[in-house]
Tab-separated table of C-alpha atoms in Angstrom:
chain	number	residue	atom	x	y	z
U	1	MET	CA	128.805	-111.407	144.423
U	2	SER	CA	131.456	-109.580	142.773
U	3	SER	CA	132.675	-110.140	139.291
U	4	PRO	CA	135.697	-112.224	138.696
U	5	ALA	CA	138.610	-110.985	136.362
U	6	GLY	CA	137.355	-111.939	132.746
U	7	ALA	CA	134.106	-111.364	133.365
U	8	ARG	CA	132.600	-109.243	130.401
U	9	PRO	CA	129.857	-106.687	130.369
U	10	LEU	CA	126.308	-108.317	130.050
U	11	PRO	CA	125.304	-107.080	126.357
U	12	LEU	CA	122.541	-104.921	126.589
U	13	PRO	CA	120.297	-104.187	123.781
U	14	ARG	CA	121.633	-101.370	121.610
U	15	GLU	CA	118.285	-100.188	119.431
U	16	GLN	CA	120.311	-97.355	117.992
U	17	GLU	CA	122.530	-100.319	116.204
U	18	CYS	CA	119.829	-103.135	116.294
U	19	PRO	CA	116.454	-101.686	116.560
U	20	PHE	CA	114.600	-105.127	116.394
U	21	GLY	CA	117.371	-107.518	117.839
U	22	PRO	CA	119.680	-108.478	120.641
U	23	ALA	CA	123.239	-106.592	120.942
U	24	PRO	CA	125.217	-107.478	117.777
U	25	GLU	CA	127.542	-109.541	120.091
U	26	ILE	CA	125.214	-112.087	120.822
U	27	ALA	CA	125.187	-113.927	117.387
U	28	GLU	CA	128.947	-114.513	118.439
U	29	LEU	CA	128.392	-115.649	122.120
U	30	ARG	CA	125.429	-117.760	120.960
U	31	GLU	CA	127.722	-119.871	118.520
U	32	HIS	CA	130.809	-119.896	120.676
U	33	SER	CA	130.367	-119.150	123.907
U	34	PRO	CA	126.789	-120.144	124.778
U	35	VAL	CA	127.256	-119.633	128.633
U	36	VAL	CA	129.599	-117.044	129.826
U	37	ARG	CA	130.445	-115.497	132.988
U	38	VAL	CA	129.189	-111.852	132.374
U	39	ALA	CA	129.001	-108.568	134.786
U	40	CYS	CA	125.625	-107.053	135.287
U	41	PRO	CA	124.844	-103.311	135.462
U	42	THR	CA	123.926	-103.647	139.285
U	43	GLY	CA	127.339	-105.208	140.342
U	44	ILE	CA	126.339	-109.021	140.348
U	45	ASP	CA	127.844	-111.574	138.088
U	46	ALA	CA	126.015	-114.054	136.534
U	47	TRP	CA	126.353	-116.661	133.735
U	48	LEU	CA	124.607	-115.442	130.544
U	49	VAL	CA	122.661	-118.236	128.394
U	50	THR	CA	122.023	-117.435	124.827
U	51	ARG	CA	120.828	-120.851	123.206
U	52	TYR	CA	117.252	-121.593	122.784
U	53	ALA	CA	117.491	-124.892	124.186
U	54	ASP	CA	119.475	-123.871	127.055
U	55	VAL	CA	117.442	-120.746	127.828
U	56	ARG	CA	114.112	-123.010	127.829
U	57	GLU	CA	115.847	-125.785	129.823
U	58	VAL	CA	116.711	-122.747	132.593
U	59	LEU	CA	113.400	-121.315	132.656
U	60	ALA	CA	111.609	-124.818	132.614
U	61	ASP	CA	113.436	-126.005	135.757
U	62	SER	CA	112.742	-124.264	138.920
U	63	GLU	CA	114.048	-126.847	140.998
U	64	ARG	CA	117.638	-125.964	139.673
U	65	PHE	CA	117.092	-122.467	138.956
U	66	SER	CA	115.051	-120.607	141.551
U	67	SER	CA	112.921	-117.381	140.821
U	68	ARG	CA	113.799	-116.112	144.154
U	69	SER	CA	116.166	-113.856	142.958
U	70	GLY	CA	113.551	-111.789	141.049
U	71	MET	CA	113.762	-111.658	137.429
U	72	GLY	CA	115.486	-108.318	136.950
U	73	GLY	CA	118.092	-107.924	139.699
U	74	HIS	CA	120.714	-108.029	137.313
U	75	LEU	CA	119.167	-104.655	135.420
U	76	LEU	CA	117.152	-102.742	138.533
U	77	ALA	CA	118.665	-101.505	141.275
U	78	ASN	CA	115.173	-101.450	142.915
U	79	GLN	CA	115.444	-105.275	143.087
U	80	PRO	CA	118.422	-106.797	144.991
U	81	PRO	CA	118.320	-110.462	144.224
U	82	ASP	CA	119.629	-111.061	147.623
U	83	ALA	CA	116.981	-109.592	149.328
U	84	PRO	CA	114.730	-111.338	151.398
U	85	VAL	CA	111.373	-112.900	150.042
U	86	GLU	CA	108.438	-111.243	151.831
U	87	GLU	CA	104.898	-111.751	151.915
U	88	GLY	CA	103.243	-111.896	148.620
U	89	ASP	CA	106.655	-111.736	146.467
U	90	PHE	CA	104.775	-114.425	144.083
U	91	HIS	CA	107.362	-113.722	140.989
U	92	ARG	CA	110.054	-114.643	143.384
U	93	MET	CA	108.514	-117.932	144.889
U	94	ASP	CA	108.962	-121.393	143.265
U	95	GLY	CA	107.057	-124.643	143.815
U	96	GLN	CA	103.941	-125.061	145.678
U	97	GLU	CA	104.235	-121.476	147.447
U	98	TYR	CA	104.122	-120.208	143.814
U	99	LEU	CA	101.371	-122.467	142.803
U	100	ARG	CA	99.189	-121.108	145.058
U	101	PHE	CA	99.222	-117.687	143.539
U	102	ARG	CA	99.469	-119.250	140.079
U	103	ARG	CA	95.859	-120.856	140.943
U	104	VAL	CA	94.345	-118.056	142.089
U	105	MET	CA	95.443	-115.775	139.086
U	106	ALA	CA	94.458	-118.392	136.253
U	107	PRO	CA	90.612	-118.108	136.671
U	108	ALA	CA	90.853	-114.198	136.788
U	109	ILE	CA	93.216	-113.532	133.874
U	110	THR	CA	95.357	-116.433	132.651
U	111	THR	CA	93.059	-119.074	130.746
U	112	VAL	CA	91.852	-118.489	127.217
U	113	LYS	CA	88.177	-118.606	128.098
U	114	ARG	CA	88.579	-116.018	130.551
U	115	THR	CA	90.573	-113.740	127.957
U	116	GLU	CA	87.864	-114.164	125.811
U	117	LEU	CA	85.670	-112.002	127.930
U	118	PHE	CA	88.212	-109.292	127.779
U	119	ARG	CA	88.170	-109.150	123.728
U	120	PRO	CA	85.288	-106.707	123.672
U	121	VAL	CA	86.770	-104.079	125.865
U	122	VAL	CA	90.092	-104.307	124.179
U	123	GLN	CA	88.496	-103.836	120.581
U	124	ARG	CA	86.365	-101.188	121.840
U	125	THR	CA	89.278	-99.197	123.225
U	126	VAL	CA	91.519	-99.485	120.307
U	127	ASP	CA	88.545	-98.190	118.083
U	128	GLU	CA	87.622	-95.178	120.628
U	129	LEU	CA	91.603	-94.264	120.349
U	130	LEU	CA	91.590	-94.067	116.718
U	131	ASP	CA	88.251	-92.528	116.632
U	132	GLU	CA	89.965	-89.756	118.461
U	133	LEU	CA	92.920	-89.271	116.527
U	134	ALA	CA	90.585	-89.248	113.384
U	135	ALA	CA	89.779	-85.946	114.002
U	136	GLU	CA	93.256	-84.764	113.843
U	137	SER	CA	95.627	-84.756	111.325
U	138	GLY	CA	99.263	-85.863	112.184
U	139	PRO	CA	102.152	-85.774	113.112
U	140	VAL	CA	101.158	-87.258	116.683
U	141	ASP	CA	103.260	-89.794	119.123
U	142	LEU	CA	101.412	-92.986	118.698
U	143	HIS	CA	102.918	-94.205	121.933
U	144	ALA	CA	101.598	-91.050	123.784
U	145	ARG	CA	98.310	-90.968	122.017
U	146	PHE	CA	97.447	-94.608	121.495
U	147	ALA	CA	99.515	-97.721	122.717
U	148	ASN	CA	100.198	-96.120	126.352
U	149	PRO	CA	96.291	-94.987	126.940
U	150	LEU	CA	95.171	-98.444	125.265
U	151	THR	CA	96.891	-100.672	127.800
U	152	SER	CA	96.628	-98.651	130.872
U	153	SER	CA	92.518	-98.267	129.933
U	154	VAL	CA	92.323	-101.849	129.396
U	155	ILE	CA	94.264	-103.163	132.506
U	156	ALA	CA	92.316	-100.510	134.686
U	157	GLU	CA	89.295	-101.771	133.215
U	158	LEU	CA	89.394	-105.181	133.992
U	159	LEU	CA	90.686	-104.299	137.595
U	160	ASP	CA	88.005	-101.682	137.790
U	161	ILE	CA	90.102	-99.004	138.596
U	162	PRO	CA	88.324	-95.405	138.589
U	163	HIS	CA	89.903	-93.443	135.728
U	164	ALA	CA	90.708	-90.347	137.843
U	165	ASP	CA	93.321	-92.829	139.706
U	166	ARG	CA	95.117	-94.523	136.904
U	167	ASP	CA	97.958	-91.797	136.807
U	168	LEU	CA	99.331	-93.487	139.938
U	169	PHE	CA	99.713	-96.691	138.398
U	170	GLY	CA	101.493	-95.285	135.544
U	171	ASP	CA	103.972	-93.641	138.067
U	172	LEU	CA	104.684	-97.364	139.605
U	173	ALA	CA	105.207	-98.494	136.199
U	174	ARG	CA	107.899	-95.941	135.145
U	175	ALA	CA	109.565	-96.206	138.631
U	176	LEU	CA	109.735	-100.055	138.607
U	177	PHE	CA	111.191	-100.587	135.391
U	178	ASP	CA	113.571	-97.843	135.566
U	179	GLY	CA	117.566	-98.793	136.119
U	180	THR	CA	118.418	-95.864	137.984
U	181	THR	CA	115.514	-95.804	140.600
U	182	ASP	CA	116.528	-97.327	143.804
U	183	VAL	CA	114.607	-99.054	146.494
U	184	ASP	CA	114.146	-95.925	148.421
U	185	ASP	CA	112.722	-94.105	145.432
U	186	LEU	CA	110.891	-96.974	144.606
U	187	ASP	CA	109.165	-97.191	147.791
U	188	SER	CA	107.962	-93.300	147.496
U	189	VAL	CA	105.954	-94.549	144.839
U	190	ARG	CA	104.878	-97.908	145.415
U	191	LEU	CA	103.446	-97.146	149.422
U	192	PRO	CA	100.937	-94.645	148.244
U	193	LEU	CA	99.795	-97.148	145.344
U	194	PHE	CA	99.752	-100.158	147.716
U	195	GLY	CA	97.550	-97.947	150.680
U	196	TYR	CA	95.088	-97.057	147.739
U	197	LEU	CA	94.995	-100.727	146.228
U	198	TYR	CA	94.818	-102.377	149.875
U	199	GLU	CA	91.662	-100.304	150.643
U	200	LEU	CA	90.411	-101.442	147.039
U	201	VAL	CA	91.128	-105.100	147.866
U	202	ALA	CA	89.436	-104.837	150.965
U	203	GLY	CA	86.338	-103.444	149.410
U	204	ARG	CA	86.052	-106.165	146.630
U	205	ILE	CA	86.549	-108.786	149.405
U	206	ARG	CA	83.387	-107.345	151.296
U	207	GLU	CA	81.727	-106.599	147.829
U	208	PRO	CA	82.641	-108.423	144.681
U	209	GLY	CA	81.793	-107.407	141.334
U	210	ASP	CA	82.944	-109.630	138.087
U	211	ASP	CA	86.648	-107.894	137.843
U	212	VAL	CA	89.566	-109.594	138.309
U	213	ILE	CA	90.742	-108.627	141.989
U	214	SER	CA	87.096	-109.694	142.700
U	215	VAL	CA	87.581	-113.019	140.974
U	216	MET	CA	90.944	-113.637	142.565
U	217	ALA	CA	89.625	-112.688	145.699
U	218	ALA	CA	86.294	-114.963	145.797
U	219	LYS	CA	88.890	-117.913	144.284
U	220	SER	CA	91.166	-117.471	147.193
U	221	GLN	CA	88.552	-117.107	149.886
U	222	ALA	CA	87.404	-120.913	148.600
U	223	SER	CA	91.402	-121.906	148.776
U	224	GLU	CA	92.690	-124.047	151.897
U	225	ARG	CA	94.760	-120.941	152.448
U	226	PRO	CA	93.411	-117.951	151.548
U	227	PHE	CA	95.076	-114.577	150.620
U	228	THR	CA	95.917	-112.388	153.371
U	229	GLU	CA	94.709	-108.578	152.124
U	230	LEU	CA	98.669	-107.740	151.351
U	231	GLU	CA	99.256	-110.984	149.004
U	232	LEU	CA	96.211	-109.998	146.884
U	233	THR	CA	97.235	-106.245	147.014
U	234	LYS	CA	100.568	-107.277	145.546
U	235	VAL	CA	99.515	-109.361	142.926
U	236	ALA	CA	96.694	-106.492	141.764
U	237	ALA	CA	99.808	-104.135	141.652
U	238	GLY	CA	102.255	-106.423	139.537
U	239	MET	CA	99.486	-106.636	137.151
U	240	LEU	CA	98.758	-102.845	136.828
U	241	ALA	CA	102.698	-102.292	136.589
U	242	ALA	CA	102.919	-104.892	133.776
U	243	GLY	CA	99.782	-103.735	131.868
U	244	PHE	CA	100.773	-100.105	131.879
U	245	ASP	CA	104.256	-100.490	130.422
U	246	THR	CA	105.616	-103.626	129.112
U	247	THR	CA	102.561	-104.238	126.578
U	248	ALA	CA	102.232	-100.463	125.474
U	249	ALA	CA	106.164	-100.650	124.880
U	250	SER	CA	105.422	-104.068	122.827
U	251	ILE	CA	102.479	-102.273	121.039
U	252	THR	CA	104.983	-99.466	120.056
U	253	HIS	CA	107.679	-101.090	119.169
U	254	GLY	CA	105.891	-103.707	116.944
U	255	LEU	CA	104.120	-100.819	115.106
U	256	LEU	CA	107.521	-99.315	114.050
U	257	ALA	CA	108.888	-102.680	112.789
U	258	LEU	CA	106.111	-102.677	110.685
U	259	LEU	CA	106.368	-99.373	109.420
U	260	ARG	CA	110.058	-100.241	108.677
U	261	HIS	CA	108.924	-103.161	106.617
U	262	PRO	CA	105.988	-101.759	104.577
U	263	ASP	CA	105.282	-105.328	102.978
U	264	GLN	CA	104.546	-106.821	106.215
U	265	TYR	CA	102.319	-103.698	107.028
U	266	ALA	CA	100.422	-104.357	103.934
U	267	LEU	CA	99.821	-107.932	104.856
U	268	LEU	CA	97.822	-107.342	107.729
U	269	ARG	CA	96.162	-104.569	106.012
U	270	ASP	CA	95.002	-106.932	102.992
U	271	ASP	CA	94.277	-109.829	105.752
U	272	PRO	CA	93.575	-108.856	109.370
U	273	ASP	CA	92.963	-112.481	110.226
U	274	LEU	CA	97.218	-113.119	110.049
U	275	ALA	CA	97.036	-110.668	113.479
U	276	PRO	CA	97.018	-113.337	115.970
U	277	GLY	CA	100.209	-115.161	114.403
U	278	ALA	CA	101.768	-111.773	113.530
U	279	ALA	CA	101.474	-110.737	117.110
U	280	ASP	CA	103.673	-113.748	118.262
U	281	GLU	CA	106.104	-113.148	115.526
U	282	ILE	CA	106.746	-109.678	116.559
U	283	LEU	CA	106.881	-110.803	120.157
U	284	ARG	CA	109.454	-113.441	118.941
U	285	LEU	CA	111.388	-110.671	117.023
U	286	LEU	CA	111.458	-107.783	119.894
U	287	SER	CA	110.363	-109.277	123.452
U	288	GLY	CA	113.076	-110.525	125.864
U	289	GLY	CA	115.373	-107.791	126.380
U	290	SER	CA	118.451	-108.715	128.380
U	291	GLY	CA	117.034	-111.714	129.894
U	292	LEU	CA	115.538	-112.967	132.726
U	293	LEU	CA	117.272	-113.599	136.404
U	294	ARG	CA	117.638	-116.940	138.061
U	295	VAL	CA	119.586	-118.520	140.635
U	296	ALA	CA	121.016	-121.809	141.219
U	297	THR	CA	119.988	-123.964	143.781
U	298	VAL	CA	122.475	-127.011	143.350
U	299	ASP	CA	125.767	-127.490	141.687
U	300	THR	CA	124.582	-128.359	138.227
U	301	GLU	CA	125.264	-127.519	134.679
U	302	ILE	CA	124.050	-126.042	131.563
U	303	ALA	CA	125.826	-127.217	127.975
U	304	GLY	CA	128.347	-128.883	129.597
U	305	THR	CA	129.516	-125.560	131.580
U	306	PRO	CA	129.517	-126.191	135.546
U	307	ILE	CA	127.252	-124.138	137.573
U	308	ALA	CA	127.572	-123.815	141.309
U	309	ALA	CA	124.898	-123.446	143.673
U	310	GLY	CA	124.312	-119.778	144.388
U	311	ASP	CA	125.643	-118.207	140.939
U	312	TYR	CA	123.142	-116.323	139.229
U	313	VAL	CA	121.809	-116.992	135.556
U	314	VAL	CA	120.768	-114.508	133.228
U	315	ALA	CA	118.392	-116.473	130.612
U	316	ALA	CA	118.407	-114.380	127.441
U	317	ALA	CA	114.965	-114.832	125.848
U	318	GLN	CA	115.541	-112.413	122.855
U	319	ALA	CA	119.076	-114.154	122.383
U	320	ALA	CA	117.036	-117.518	122.132
U	321	ASN	CA	113.852	-115.866	119.982
U	322	HIS	CA	116.987	-115.121	117.501
U	323	ASP	CA	118.748	-118.763	117.986
U	324	PRO	CA	118.983	-119.549	113.902
U	325	ALA	CA	118.967	-123.263	115.093
U	326	ARG	CA	115.303	-122.485	116.006
U	327	PHE	CA	114.149	-120.002	113.693
U	328	ALA	CA	115.475	-119.778	110.284
U	329	ASP	CA	116.259	-115.960	109.300
U	330	PRO	CA	115.841	-115.053	112.442
U	331	GLY	CA	116.568	-111.369	112.548
U	332	ARG	CA	113.674	-110.948	109.633
U	333	LEU	CA	110.256	-110.095	110.312
U	334	ASP	CA	107.882	-112.347	108.710
U	335	LEU	CA	104.436	-112.368	109.677
U	336	THR	CA	103.640	-115.676	108.279
U	337	ARG	CA	106.347	-117.634	110.316
U	338	ALA	CA	105.267	-120.015	112.834
U	339	SER	CA	106.387	-118.082	116.170
U	340	SER	CA	104.440	-119.497	118.683
U	341	ALA	CA	107.064	-121.485	120.326
U	342	HIS	CA	108.866	-118.106	121.142
U	343	LEU	CA	110.340	-117.183	124.705
U	344	GLY	CA	108.940	-113.629	124.900
U	345	PHE	CA	106.642	-114.332	127.368
U	346	GLY	CA	109.087	-116.617	129.455
U	347	HIS	CA	108.796	-120.353	129.557
U	348	GLY	CA	107.740	-122.973	132.443
U	349	PRO	CA	106.189	-122.198	135.769
U	350	HIS	CA	106.780	-118.382	135.565
U	351	GLN	CA	105.479	-117.766	132.161
U	352	CYS	CA	103.698	-114.653	132.222
U	353	PRO	CA	100.360	-114.896	133.786
U	354	GLY	CA	98.837	-112.108	131.643
U	355	MET	CA	100.335	-113.352	128.372
U	356	HIS	CA	97.109	-114.008	126.979
U	357	VAL	CA	95.709	-110.372	127.531
U	358	ALA	CA	98.995	-109.062	126.330
U	359	ARG	CA	98.703	-110.830	123.135
U	360	LEU	CA	94.982	-110.273	122.778
U	361	GLU	CA	95.883	-106.383	122.882
U	362	LEU	CA	98.798	-106.666	120.331
U	363	ALA	CA	96.604	-108.590	118.142
U	364	ALA	CA	93.536	-106.150	118.034
U	365	VAL	CA	95.893	-103.476	117.221
U	366	LEU	CA	97.556	-105.440	114.498
U	367	ALA	CA	94.089	-106.592	112.849
U	368	THR	CA	92.894	-102.837	113.181
U	369	VAL	CA	95.486	-100.155	112.783
U	370	PRO	CA	96.831	-101.181	109.171
U	371	ARG	CA	93.386	-101.471	108.169
U	372	ARG	CA	91.956	-98.238	109.612
U	373	ILE	CA	94.978	-96.224	108.840
U	374	PRO	CA	96.376	-98.116	105.536
U	375	SER	CA	98.486	-94.537	105.179
U	376	LEU	CA	100.159	-94.691	108.237
U	377	ARG	CA	103.909	-93.786	108.164
U	378	LEU	CA	106.733	-92.345	110.287
U	379	ALA	CA	106.783	-88.398	110.742
U	380	VAL	CA	110.576	-88.319	111.057
U	381	PRO	CA	113.355	-90.093	109.506
U	382	PHE	CA	113.712	-93.707	110.996
U	383	ALA	CA	117.362	-92.470	111.951
U	384	GLU	CA	115.833	-90.311	114.427
U	385	ILE	CA	114.011	-92.767	116.495
U	386	GLU	CA	114.736	-92.363	120.296
U	387	TYR	CA	115.223	-95.651	122.344
U	388	ARG	CA	114.578	-96.189	125.994
U	389	GLU	CA	117.671	-96.554	128.115
U	390	ASP	CA	118.705	-97.782	131.709
U	391	THR	CA	115.386	-99.912	131.907
U	392	SER	CA	114.447	-103.405	131.741
U	393	VAL	CA	111.665	-102.583	129.026
U	394	TYR	CA	113.126	-101.765	125.824
U	395	GLY	CA	111.618	-99.914	122.821
U	396	PRO	CA	111.107	-96.389	121.336
U	397	LEU	CA	110.664	-93.345	123.417
U	398	GLY	CA	107.907	-92.316	121.305
U	399	LEU	CA	106.588	-92.879	118.103
U	400	PRO	CA	105.970	-89.853	116.059
U	401	VAL	CA	103.694	-90.797	112.696
U	402	THR	CA	101.462	-89.195	110.308
U	403	TRP	CA	98.492	-90.420	107.824
U	404	ASP	CA	96.310	-89.241	105.048
U	405	GLU	CA	92.982	-90.414	106.463
U	406	ILE	CA	91.591	-92.804	109.351
U	407	GLN	CA	88.821	-94.902	107.976
U	408	PRO	CA	85.847	-95.452	110.259
U	409	ALA	CA	85.523	-98.580	112.286
């Protein structure tokens, strides 16, 4: 689909200008042109939707706005939205086909009850990583030394991936969310990983344990239409990629926001019980990036704007999370705000299946880091923080910090 004359460029986050919010022009678009035609970096054109109520409507209605385009084809060359939906591409399915996958994933990783089983693993990993840092004096890169190892260790432990094999999954995550990686480049990383996971999945089907892959395999085998090994492999790969990169980026970006707002950091230091609500506020403020892609299945409309069948739609979740009609003074970080209605994990049928684990990890960090490192501070001027570019996962490239002392667990 070519870009029509007059289509404006898709507004991408410019974090050097707005480190904790969407692109500056989003506010004007939301007020005056809430549904507007845009030209996307991958060459497609789409309708950009920026108001909270409209974004929520698009994400909730998979009959009118299908996920078969994939979520990132407006940003990532390796995810062409018109590519065929292949076996196991659950994130590009709708209706009963998607529910077949969701029903198997939910008992393994989505339910609150299951997530609570992961809490000790997460807390132990947080404390062990801080214990390692306690033997040092800063400055250190808290992304490389804490956020990234935390999320990679947790997801690998939940899937029972041997420590020696974990670099393979980091390579996939970096390639998958890099806007400069094309399909062939991605396949060079993905195919070795799929080969590894395929053997792992087959082993868990034969000899199940209590890890996430085994639970999914057992649930699938008991269903009317069991997963093939390839389908289960793709589910595991998707969980690994998301767990390795997106959650780490949220933790790093969230800690930067707190260090920029020391009064909010002090709230957590003094009252760690604020952490679960604080996690949602940070996700509201920071998550969503340039939005989630959908494709219209029928002629329809959004907020009175006609949308033709086949048109692409970008549901701008971060713009929605900064909509003053839904969140008062939305650019302000307020850890006491009721933010649970944010769209940082999406909304509707395709709401992130790993959201409870991601929220658990972020909350554990927020409850522990300010208490154990009350003197944590940036080791460079704020203006020198560098941010990711050409990606669908935003946030700082690194987080140089220092401290006076790390308290014992």
